[in-house]
mmCIF file of C-alpha atoms and ligand atoms in Angstrom:
data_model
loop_
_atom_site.group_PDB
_atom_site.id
_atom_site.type_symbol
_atom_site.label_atom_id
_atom_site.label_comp_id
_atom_site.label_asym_id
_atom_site.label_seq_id
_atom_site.Cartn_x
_atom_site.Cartn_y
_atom_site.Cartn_z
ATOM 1 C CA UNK A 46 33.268 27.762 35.644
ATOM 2 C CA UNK A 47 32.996 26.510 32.170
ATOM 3 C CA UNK A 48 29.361 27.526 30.666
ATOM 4 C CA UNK A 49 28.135 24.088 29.470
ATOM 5 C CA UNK A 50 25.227 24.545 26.877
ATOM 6 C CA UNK A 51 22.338 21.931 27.568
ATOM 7 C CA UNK A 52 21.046 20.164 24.707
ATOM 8 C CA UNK A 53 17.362 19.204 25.041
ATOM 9 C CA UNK A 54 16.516 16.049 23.153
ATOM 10 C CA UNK A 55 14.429 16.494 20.154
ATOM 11 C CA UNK A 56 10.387 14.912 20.623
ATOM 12 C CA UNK A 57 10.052 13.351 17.281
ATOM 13 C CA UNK A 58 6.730 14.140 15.790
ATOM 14 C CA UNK A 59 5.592 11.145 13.474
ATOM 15 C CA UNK A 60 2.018 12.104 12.427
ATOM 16 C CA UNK A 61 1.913 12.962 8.659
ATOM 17 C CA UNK A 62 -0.334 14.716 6.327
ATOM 18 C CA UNK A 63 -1.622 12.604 3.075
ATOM 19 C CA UNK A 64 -3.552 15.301 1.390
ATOM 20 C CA UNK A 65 -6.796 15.644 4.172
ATOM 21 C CA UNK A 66 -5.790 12.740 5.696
ATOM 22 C CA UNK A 67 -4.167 12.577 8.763
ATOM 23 C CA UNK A 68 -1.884 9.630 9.873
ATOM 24 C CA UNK A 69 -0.720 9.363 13.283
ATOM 25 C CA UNK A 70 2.534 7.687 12.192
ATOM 26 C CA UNK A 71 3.500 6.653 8.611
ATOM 27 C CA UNK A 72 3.341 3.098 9.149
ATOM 28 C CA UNK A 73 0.713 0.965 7.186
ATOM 29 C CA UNK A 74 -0.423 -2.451 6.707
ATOM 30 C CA UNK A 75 -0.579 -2.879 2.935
ATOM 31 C CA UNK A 76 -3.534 -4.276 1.203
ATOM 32 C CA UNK A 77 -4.246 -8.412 0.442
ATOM 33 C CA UNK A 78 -1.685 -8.925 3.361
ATOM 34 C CA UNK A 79 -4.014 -8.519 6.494
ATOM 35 C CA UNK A 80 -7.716 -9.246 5.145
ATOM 36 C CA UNK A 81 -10.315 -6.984 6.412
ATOM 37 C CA UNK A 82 -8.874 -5.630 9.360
ATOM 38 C CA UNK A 83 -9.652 -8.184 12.209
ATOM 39 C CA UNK A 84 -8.725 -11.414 11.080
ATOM 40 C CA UNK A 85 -5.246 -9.924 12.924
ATOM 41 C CA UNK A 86 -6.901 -8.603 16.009
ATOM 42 C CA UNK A 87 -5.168 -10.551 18.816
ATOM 43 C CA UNK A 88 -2.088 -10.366 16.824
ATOM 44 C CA UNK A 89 -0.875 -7.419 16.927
ATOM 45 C CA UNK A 90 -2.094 -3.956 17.855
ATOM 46 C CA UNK A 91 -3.934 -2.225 15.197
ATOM 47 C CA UNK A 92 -4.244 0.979 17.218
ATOM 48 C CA UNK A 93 -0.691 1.488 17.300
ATOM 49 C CA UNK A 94 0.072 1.707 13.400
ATOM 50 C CA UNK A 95 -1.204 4.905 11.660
ATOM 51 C CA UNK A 96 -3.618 2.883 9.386
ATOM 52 C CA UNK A 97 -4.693 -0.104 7.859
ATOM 53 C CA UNK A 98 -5.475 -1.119 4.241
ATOM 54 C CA UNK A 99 -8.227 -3.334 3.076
ATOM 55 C CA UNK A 100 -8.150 -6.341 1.169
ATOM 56 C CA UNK A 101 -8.505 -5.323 -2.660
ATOM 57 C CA UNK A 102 -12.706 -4.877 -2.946
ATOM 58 C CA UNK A 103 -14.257 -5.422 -6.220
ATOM 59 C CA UNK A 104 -17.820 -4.828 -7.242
ATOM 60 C CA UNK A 105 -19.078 -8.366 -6.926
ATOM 61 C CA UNK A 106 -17.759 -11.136 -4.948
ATOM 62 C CA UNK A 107 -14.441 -12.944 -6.778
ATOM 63 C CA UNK A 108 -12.968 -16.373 -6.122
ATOM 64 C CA UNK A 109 -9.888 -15.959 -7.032
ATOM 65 C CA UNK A 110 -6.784 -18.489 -8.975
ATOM 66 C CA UNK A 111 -7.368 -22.183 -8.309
ATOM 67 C CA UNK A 112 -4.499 -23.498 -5.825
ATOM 68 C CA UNK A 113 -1.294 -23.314 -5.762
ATOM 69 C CA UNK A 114 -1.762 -19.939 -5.674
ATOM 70 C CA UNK A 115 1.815 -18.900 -2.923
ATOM 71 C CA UNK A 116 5.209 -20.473 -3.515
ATOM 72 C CA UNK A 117 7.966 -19.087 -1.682
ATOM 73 C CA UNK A 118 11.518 -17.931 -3.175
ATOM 74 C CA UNK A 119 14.812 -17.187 -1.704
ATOM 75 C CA UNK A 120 13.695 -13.949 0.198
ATOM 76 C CA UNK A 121 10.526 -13.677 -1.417
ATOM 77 C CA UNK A 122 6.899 -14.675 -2.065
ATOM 78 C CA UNK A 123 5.424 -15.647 -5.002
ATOM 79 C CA UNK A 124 1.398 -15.127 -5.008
ATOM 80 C CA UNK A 125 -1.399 -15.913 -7.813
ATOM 81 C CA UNK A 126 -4.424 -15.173 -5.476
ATOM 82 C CA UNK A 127 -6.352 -13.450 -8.348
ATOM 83 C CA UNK A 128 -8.149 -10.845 -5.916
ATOM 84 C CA UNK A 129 -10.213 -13.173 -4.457
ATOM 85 C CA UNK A 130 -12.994 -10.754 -2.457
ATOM 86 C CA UNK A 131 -16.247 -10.886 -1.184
ATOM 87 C CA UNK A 132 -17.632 -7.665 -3.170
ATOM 88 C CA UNK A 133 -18.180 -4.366 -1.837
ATOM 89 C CA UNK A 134 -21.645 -4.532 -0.077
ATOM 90 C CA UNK A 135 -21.050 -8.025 1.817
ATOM 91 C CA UNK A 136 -18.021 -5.721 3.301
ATOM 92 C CA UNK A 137 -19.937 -2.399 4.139
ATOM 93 C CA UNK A 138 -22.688 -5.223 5.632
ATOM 94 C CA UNK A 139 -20.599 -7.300 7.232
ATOM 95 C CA UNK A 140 -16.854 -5.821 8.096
ATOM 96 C CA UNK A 141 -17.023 -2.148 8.526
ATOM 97 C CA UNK A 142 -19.398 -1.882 11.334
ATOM 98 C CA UNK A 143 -16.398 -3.249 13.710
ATOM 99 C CA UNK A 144 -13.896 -1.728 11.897
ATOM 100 C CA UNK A 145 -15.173 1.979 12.630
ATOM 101 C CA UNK A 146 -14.259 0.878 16.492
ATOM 102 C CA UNK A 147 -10.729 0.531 15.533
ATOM 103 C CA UNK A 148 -8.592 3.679 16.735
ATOM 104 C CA UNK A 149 -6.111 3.713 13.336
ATOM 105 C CA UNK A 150 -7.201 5.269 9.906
ATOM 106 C CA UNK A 151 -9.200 2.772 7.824
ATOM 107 C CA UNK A 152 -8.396 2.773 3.982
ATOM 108 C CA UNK A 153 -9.876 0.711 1.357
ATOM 109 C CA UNK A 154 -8.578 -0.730 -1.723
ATOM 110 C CA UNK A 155 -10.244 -0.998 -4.663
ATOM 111 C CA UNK A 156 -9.952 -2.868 -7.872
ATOM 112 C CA UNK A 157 -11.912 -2.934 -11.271
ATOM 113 C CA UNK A 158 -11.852 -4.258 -14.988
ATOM 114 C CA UNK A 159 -13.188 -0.822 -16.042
ATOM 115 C CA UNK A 160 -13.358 2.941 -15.859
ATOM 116 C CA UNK A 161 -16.711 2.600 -15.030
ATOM 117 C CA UNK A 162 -16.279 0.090 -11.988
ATOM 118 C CA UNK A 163 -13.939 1.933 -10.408
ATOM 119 C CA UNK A 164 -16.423 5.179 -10.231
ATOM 120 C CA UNK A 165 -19.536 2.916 -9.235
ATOM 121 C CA UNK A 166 -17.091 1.888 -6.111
ATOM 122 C CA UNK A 167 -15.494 4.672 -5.284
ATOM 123 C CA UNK A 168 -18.962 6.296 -5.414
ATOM 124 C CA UNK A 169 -20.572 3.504 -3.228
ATOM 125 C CA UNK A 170 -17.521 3.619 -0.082
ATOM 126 C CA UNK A 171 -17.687 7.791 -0.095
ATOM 127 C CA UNK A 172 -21.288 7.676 1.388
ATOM 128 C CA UNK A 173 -20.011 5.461 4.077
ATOM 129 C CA UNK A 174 -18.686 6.337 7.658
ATOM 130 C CA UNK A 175 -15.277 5.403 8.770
ATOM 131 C CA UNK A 176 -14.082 5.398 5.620
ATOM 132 C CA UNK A 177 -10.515 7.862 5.174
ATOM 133 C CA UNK A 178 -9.427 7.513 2.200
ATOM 134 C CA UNK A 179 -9.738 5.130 -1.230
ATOM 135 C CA UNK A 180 -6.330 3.454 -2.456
ATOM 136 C CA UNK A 181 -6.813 2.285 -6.142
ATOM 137 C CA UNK A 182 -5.175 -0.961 -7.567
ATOM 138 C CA UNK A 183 -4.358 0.128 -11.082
ATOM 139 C CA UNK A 184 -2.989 -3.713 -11.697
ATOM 140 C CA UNK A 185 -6.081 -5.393 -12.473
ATOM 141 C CA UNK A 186 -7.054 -5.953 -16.605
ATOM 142 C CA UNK A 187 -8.912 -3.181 -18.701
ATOM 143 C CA UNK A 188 -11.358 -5.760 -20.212
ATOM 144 C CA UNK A 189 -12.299 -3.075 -22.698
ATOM 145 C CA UNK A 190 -8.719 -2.842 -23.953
ATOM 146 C CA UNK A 191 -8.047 -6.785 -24.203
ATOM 147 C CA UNK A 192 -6.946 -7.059 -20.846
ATOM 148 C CA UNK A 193 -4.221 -5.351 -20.869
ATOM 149 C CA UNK A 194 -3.447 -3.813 -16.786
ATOM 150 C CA UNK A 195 -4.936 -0.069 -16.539
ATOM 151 C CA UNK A 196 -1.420 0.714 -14.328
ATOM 152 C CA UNK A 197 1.085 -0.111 -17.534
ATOM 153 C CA UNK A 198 -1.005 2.408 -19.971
ATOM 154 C CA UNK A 199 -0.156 5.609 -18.813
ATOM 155 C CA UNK A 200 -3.510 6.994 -20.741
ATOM 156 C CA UNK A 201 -5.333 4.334 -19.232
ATOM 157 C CA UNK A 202 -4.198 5.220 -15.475
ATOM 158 C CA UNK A 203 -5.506 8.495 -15.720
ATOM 159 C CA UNK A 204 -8.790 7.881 -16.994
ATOM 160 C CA UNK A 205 -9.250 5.305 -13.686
ATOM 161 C CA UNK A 206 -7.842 8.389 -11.654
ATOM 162 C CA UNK A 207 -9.791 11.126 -13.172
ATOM 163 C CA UNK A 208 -13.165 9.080 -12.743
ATOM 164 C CA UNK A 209 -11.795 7.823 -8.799
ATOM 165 C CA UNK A 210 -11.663 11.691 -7.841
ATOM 166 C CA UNK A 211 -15.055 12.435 -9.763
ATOM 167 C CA UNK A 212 -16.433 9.629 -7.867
ATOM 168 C CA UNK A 213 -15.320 10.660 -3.753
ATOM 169 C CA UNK A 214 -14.262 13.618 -2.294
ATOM 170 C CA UNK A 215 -12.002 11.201 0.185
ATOM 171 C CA UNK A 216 -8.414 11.207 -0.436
ATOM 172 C CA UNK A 217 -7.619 9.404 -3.514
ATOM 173 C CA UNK A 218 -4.330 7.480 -3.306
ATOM 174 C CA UNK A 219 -3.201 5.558 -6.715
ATOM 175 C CA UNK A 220 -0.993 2.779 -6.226
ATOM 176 C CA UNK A 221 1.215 1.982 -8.656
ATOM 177 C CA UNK A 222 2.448 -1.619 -10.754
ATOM 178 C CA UNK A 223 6.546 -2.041 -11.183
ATOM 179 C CA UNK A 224 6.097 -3.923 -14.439
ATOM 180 C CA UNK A 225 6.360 -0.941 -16.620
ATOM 181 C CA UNK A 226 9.798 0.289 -18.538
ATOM 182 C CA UNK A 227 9.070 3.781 -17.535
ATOM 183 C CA UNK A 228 7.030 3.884 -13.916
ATOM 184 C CA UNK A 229 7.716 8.074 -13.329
ATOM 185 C CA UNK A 230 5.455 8.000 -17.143
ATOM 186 C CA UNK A 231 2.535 6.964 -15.062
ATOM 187 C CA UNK A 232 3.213 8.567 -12.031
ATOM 188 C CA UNK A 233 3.253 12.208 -13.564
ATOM 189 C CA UNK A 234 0.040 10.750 -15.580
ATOM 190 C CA UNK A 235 -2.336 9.948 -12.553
ATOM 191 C CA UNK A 236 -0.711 13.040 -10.796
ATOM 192 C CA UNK A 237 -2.171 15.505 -13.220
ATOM 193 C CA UNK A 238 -5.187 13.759 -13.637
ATOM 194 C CA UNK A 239 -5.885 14.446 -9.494
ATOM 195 C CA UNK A 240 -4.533 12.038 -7.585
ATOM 196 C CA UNK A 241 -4.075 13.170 -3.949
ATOM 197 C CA UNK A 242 -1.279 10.543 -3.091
ATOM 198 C CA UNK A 243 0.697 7.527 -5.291
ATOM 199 C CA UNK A 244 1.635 4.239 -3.330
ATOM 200 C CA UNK A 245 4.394 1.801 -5.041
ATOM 201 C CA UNK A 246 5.064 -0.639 -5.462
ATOM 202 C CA UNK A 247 2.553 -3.864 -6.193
ATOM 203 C CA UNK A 248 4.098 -7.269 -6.636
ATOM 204 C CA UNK A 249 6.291 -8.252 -9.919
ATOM 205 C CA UNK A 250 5.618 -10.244 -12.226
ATOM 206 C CA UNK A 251 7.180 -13.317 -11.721
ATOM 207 C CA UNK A 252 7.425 -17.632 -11.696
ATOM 208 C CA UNK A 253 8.806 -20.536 -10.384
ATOM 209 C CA UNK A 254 8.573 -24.666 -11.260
ATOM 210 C CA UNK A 255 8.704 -27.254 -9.108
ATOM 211 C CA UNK A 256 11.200 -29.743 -10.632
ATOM 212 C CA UNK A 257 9.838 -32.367 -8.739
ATOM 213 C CA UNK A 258 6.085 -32.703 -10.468
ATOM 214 C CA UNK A 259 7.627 -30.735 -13.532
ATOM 215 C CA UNK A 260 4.978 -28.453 -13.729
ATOM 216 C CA UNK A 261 5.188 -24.706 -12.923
ATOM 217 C CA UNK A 262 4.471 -24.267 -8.736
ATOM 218 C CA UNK A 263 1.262 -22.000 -9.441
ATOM 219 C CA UNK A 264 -1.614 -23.124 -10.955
ATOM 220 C CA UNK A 265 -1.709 -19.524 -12.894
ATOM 221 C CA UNK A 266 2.126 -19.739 -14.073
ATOM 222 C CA UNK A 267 2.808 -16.557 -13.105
ATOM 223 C CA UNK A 268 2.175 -14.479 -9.755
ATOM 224 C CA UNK A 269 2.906 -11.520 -8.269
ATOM 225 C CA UNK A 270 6.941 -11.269 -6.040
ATOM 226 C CA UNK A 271 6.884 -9.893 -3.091
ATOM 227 C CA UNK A 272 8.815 -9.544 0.284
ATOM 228 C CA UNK A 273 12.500 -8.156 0.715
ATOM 229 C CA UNK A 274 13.492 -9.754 -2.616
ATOM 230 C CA UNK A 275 11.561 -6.805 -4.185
ATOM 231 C CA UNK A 276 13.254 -4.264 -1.403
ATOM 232 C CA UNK A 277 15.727 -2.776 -3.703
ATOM 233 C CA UNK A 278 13.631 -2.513 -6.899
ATOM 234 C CA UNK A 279 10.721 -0.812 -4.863
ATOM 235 C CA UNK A 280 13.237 1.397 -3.392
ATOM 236 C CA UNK A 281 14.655 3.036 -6.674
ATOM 237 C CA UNK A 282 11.198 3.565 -7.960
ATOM 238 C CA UNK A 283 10.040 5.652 -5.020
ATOM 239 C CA UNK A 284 13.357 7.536 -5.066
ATOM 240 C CA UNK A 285 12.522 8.297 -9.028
ATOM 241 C CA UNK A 286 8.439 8.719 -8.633
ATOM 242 C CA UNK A 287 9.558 11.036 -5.196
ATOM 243 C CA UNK A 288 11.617 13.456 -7.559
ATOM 244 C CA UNK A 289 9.306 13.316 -10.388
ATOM 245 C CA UNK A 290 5.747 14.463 -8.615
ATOM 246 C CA UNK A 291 4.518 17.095 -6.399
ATOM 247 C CA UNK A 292 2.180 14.860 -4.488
ATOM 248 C CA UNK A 293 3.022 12.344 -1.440
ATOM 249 C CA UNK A 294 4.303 9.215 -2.352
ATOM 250 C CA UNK A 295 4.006 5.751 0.328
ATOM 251 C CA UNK A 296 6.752 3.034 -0.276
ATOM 252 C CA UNK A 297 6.010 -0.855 -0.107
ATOM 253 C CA UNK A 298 8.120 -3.280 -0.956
ATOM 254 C CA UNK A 299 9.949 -5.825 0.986
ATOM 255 C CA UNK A 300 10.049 -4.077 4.362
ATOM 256 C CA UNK A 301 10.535 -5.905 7.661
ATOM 257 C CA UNK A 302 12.800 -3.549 9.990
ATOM 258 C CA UNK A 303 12.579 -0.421 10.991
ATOM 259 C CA UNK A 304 15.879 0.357 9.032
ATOM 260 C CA UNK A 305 13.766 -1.062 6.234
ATOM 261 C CA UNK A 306 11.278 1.751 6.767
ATOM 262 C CA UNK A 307 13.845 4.193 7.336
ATOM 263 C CA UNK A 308 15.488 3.598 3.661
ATOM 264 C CA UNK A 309 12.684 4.229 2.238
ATOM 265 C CA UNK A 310 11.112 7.464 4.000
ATOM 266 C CA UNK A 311 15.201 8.543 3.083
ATOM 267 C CA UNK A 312 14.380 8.215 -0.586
ATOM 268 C CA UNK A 313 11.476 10.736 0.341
ATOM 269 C CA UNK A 314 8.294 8.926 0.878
ATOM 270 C CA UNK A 315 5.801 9.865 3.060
ATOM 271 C CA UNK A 316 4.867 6.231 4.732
ATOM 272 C CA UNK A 317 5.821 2.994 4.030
ATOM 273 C CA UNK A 318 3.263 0.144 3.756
ATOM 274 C CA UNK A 319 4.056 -3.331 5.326
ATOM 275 C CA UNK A 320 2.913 -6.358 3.347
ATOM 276 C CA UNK A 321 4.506 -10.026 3.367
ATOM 277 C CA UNK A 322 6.257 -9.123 6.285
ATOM 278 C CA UNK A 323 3.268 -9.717 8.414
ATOM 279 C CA UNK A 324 2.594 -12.951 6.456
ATOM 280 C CA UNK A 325 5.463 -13.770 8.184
ATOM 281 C CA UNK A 326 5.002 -12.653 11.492
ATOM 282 C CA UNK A 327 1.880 -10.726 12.374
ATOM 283 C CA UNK A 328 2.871 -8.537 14.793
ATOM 284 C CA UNK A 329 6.118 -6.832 12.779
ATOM 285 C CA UNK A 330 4.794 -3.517 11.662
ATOM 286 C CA UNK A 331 3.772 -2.501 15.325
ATOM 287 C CA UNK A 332 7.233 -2.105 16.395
ATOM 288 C CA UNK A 333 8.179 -0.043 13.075
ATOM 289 C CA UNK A 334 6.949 3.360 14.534
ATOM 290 C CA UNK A 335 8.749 3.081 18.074
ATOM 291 C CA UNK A 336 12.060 2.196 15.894
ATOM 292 C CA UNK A 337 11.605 5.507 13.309
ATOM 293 C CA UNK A 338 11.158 7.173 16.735
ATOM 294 C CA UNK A 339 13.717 6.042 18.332
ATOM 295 C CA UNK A 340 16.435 6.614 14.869
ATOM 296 C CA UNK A 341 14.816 10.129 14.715
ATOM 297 C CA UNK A 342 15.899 11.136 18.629
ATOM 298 C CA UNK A 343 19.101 9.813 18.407
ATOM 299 C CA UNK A 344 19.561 12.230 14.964
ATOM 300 C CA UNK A 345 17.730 14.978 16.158
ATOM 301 C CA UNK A 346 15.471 14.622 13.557
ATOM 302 C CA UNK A 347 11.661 16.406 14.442
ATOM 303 C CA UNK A 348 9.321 15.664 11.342
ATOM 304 C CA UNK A 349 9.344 12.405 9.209
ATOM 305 C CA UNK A 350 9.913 14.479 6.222
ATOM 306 C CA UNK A 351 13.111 15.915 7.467
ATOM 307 C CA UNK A 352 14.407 12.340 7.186
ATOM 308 C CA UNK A 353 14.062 12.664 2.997
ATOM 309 C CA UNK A 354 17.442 13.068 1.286
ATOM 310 C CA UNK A 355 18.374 15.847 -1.435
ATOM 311 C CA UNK A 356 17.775 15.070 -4.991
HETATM 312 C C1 FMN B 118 -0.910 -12.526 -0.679
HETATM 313 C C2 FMN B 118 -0.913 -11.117 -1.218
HETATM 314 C C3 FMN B 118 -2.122 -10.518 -1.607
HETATM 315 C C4 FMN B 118 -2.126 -9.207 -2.112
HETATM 316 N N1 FMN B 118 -3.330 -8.626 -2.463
HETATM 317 C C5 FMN B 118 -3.357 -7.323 -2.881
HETATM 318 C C6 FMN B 118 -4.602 -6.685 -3.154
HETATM 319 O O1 FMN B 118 -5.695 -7.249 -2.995
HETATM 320 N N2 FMN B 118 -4.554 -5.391 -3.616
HETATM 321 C C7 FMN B 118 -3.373 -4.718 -3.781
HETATM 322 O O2 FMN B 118 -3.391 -3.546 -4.181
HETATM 323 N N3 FMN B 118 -2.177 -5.304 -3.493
HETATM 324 C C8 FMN B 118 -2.149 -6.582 -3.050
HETATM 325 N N4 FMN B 118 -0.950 -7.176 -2.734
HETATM 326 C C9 FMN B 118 0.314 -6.407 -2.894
HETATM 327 C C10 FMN B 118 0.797 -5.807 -1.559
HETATM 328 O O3 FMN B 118 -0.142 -4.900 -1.024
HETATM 329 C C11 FMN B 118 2.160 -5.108 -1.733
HETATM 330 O O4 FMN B 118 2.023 -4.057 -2.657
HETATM 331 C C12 FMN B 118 3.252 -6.067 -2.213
HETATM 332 O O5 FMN B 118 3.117 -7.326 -1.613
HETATM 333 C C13 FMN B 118 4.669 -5.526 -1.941
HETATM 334 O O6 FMN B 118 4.884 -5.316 -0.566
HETATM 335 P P1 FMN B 118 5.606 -6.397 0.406
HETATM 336 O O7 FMN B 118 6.889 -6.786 -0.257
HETATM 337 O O8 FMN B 118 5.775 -5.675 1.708
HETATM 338 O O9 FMN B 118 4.666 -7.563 0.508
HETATM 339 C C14 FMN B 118 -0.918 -8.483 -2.238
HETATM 340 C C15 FMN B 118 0.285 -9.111 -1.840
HETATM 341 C C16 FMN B 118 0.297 -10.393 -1.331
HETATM 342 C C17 FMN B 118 1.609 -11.005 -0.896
#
């Protein structure tokens, strides 16, 4: 008789570790893409992704660009909301009491026009309950420094960073602007000034004119691309932030598909966040985690980080 060996399928594991925090599967919903939380419920399943991320929060209420502030591009999204927010208390008032029901990890963005903003929130949310971990836009204008964005001066980056993790002892996760020449510069930057995690990339900077009323389609001029337009540009900057820090790294950019997803935990990052993808149809990051599952078995893959490529 021949002595057939029995293979026993591999049980992919997709919880990961972000510093403390602990995600049940690496798939996010990315900030300014699904409000605060449950504007979506009814939509799609919160509880099944491994967290959610708030709606950029700044210390006062903001109203934002005047309209047009979207215009859509082949593949893409063009978007001048200017951060419009309703301010950090009306959200701990209002919004987090039903979000501590949800059963997925709750993370809030933040965004500031100085050092000093940024530690007077991150301060404010670390007393609170529910609350598992602070994502930082570094893409907002140091009004100090003329306006210039805090996440294309290296220098600048860190001092947000350094006064984020003075601030909180919750997970500090910096996320990251493309419009830089050099973006591993920052990344090494806000990793030795303490950040726990980086997450890359926000939108880039872009336009577009409607020929029609000759004038350019957002009231701003300029707004921020995003969806799979962006894909392959996100992708090569997490593959060159990946090899160029010791700390986790989540992708965002563009991604739709699980194979989307997949590309990107390949170039080594830890999670993936899902942004104009849900614009387009709400539900599309709960069926990302069955699909990594699903590509893992079939590979025999066991952890999400075994899926990460060599150098
Ligand atoms: C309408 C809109 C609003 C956004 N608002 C925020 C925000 O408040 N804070 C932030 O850090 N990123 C914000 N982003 C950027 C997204 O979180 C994400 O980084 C970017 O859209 C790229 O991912 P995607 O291609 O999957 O959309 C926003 C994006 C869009 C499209």
């Amino acid at each position: 008789m021949i002595n057939q060996k029995k293979t026993i399928p591999v049980c992919p594991d997709l919880s990961i570790n972000i510093g403390t925090l602990r995600l049940k599967n690496p798939v996010l919903l990315a900030s300014g893409t699904c409000g605060y939380g449950m504007e979506l419920d009814g939509l799609l399943d919160l509880d099944k992704l491994g967290g959610i991320i708030i709606k950029g929060l700044s210390i006062r209420p903001r109203s934002g660009n005047p309209p047009p502030r979207l215009a859509e591009t082949p593949c893409g999204l063009l978007n001048s909301i200017g951060l419009e927010n309703i301010g950090i208390e009306v959200f701990i008032r209002d919004k987090l009491p039903c979000l501590r029901n949800i059963q997925t990890s709750l993370i809030v963005n933040i965004l500031g026009n100085s050092v000093e903003e940024y530690f007077e929130m991150a301060k404010r949310l670390d007393r609170e309950e529910g609350i598992e971990a602070i994502e930082v836009n570094i893409s907002c204008p140091n009004v100090k420094a003329g306006g210039i964005a805090f996440g294309t001066d290296p220098e600048a980056a860190a001092s947000v960073t350094h006064a984020v993790k003075k601030a909180t002892g919750l997970p500090v996760i910096i996320k990251l602007t493309p419009n830089v020449t050099d973006i591993t510069e920052v990344a090494r930057k806000v990793a030795s000034a303490g950040a726990d995690a980086i997450s890359l990339i926000n939108t880039l900077l872009g336009m577009a004119i409607d020929i029609k009323f000759r004038r350019p389609a957002l009231a701003n001029v300029f707004g921020g691309l995003s969806g799979p337009a962006i894909k392959p540009i996100a992708l090569r900057m997490v593959w060159q932030v990946v090899r160029a820090v010791d700390i986790p790294v989540i992708g965002i950019g563009g991604i739709i598909t699980p194979d989307d997803a997949l590309e990107f935990l390949m170039a080594g990052a830890r999670a993936v966040q899902i942004g104009t993808a849900t614009l387009i149809r709400p539900s599309t990051a709960e069926d990302l985690p069955a699909g990594i599952r699903d590509y893992m078995r079939a590979n025999n893959i066991k952890n999400v980080e075994n899926l990460r490529l060599p150098a």
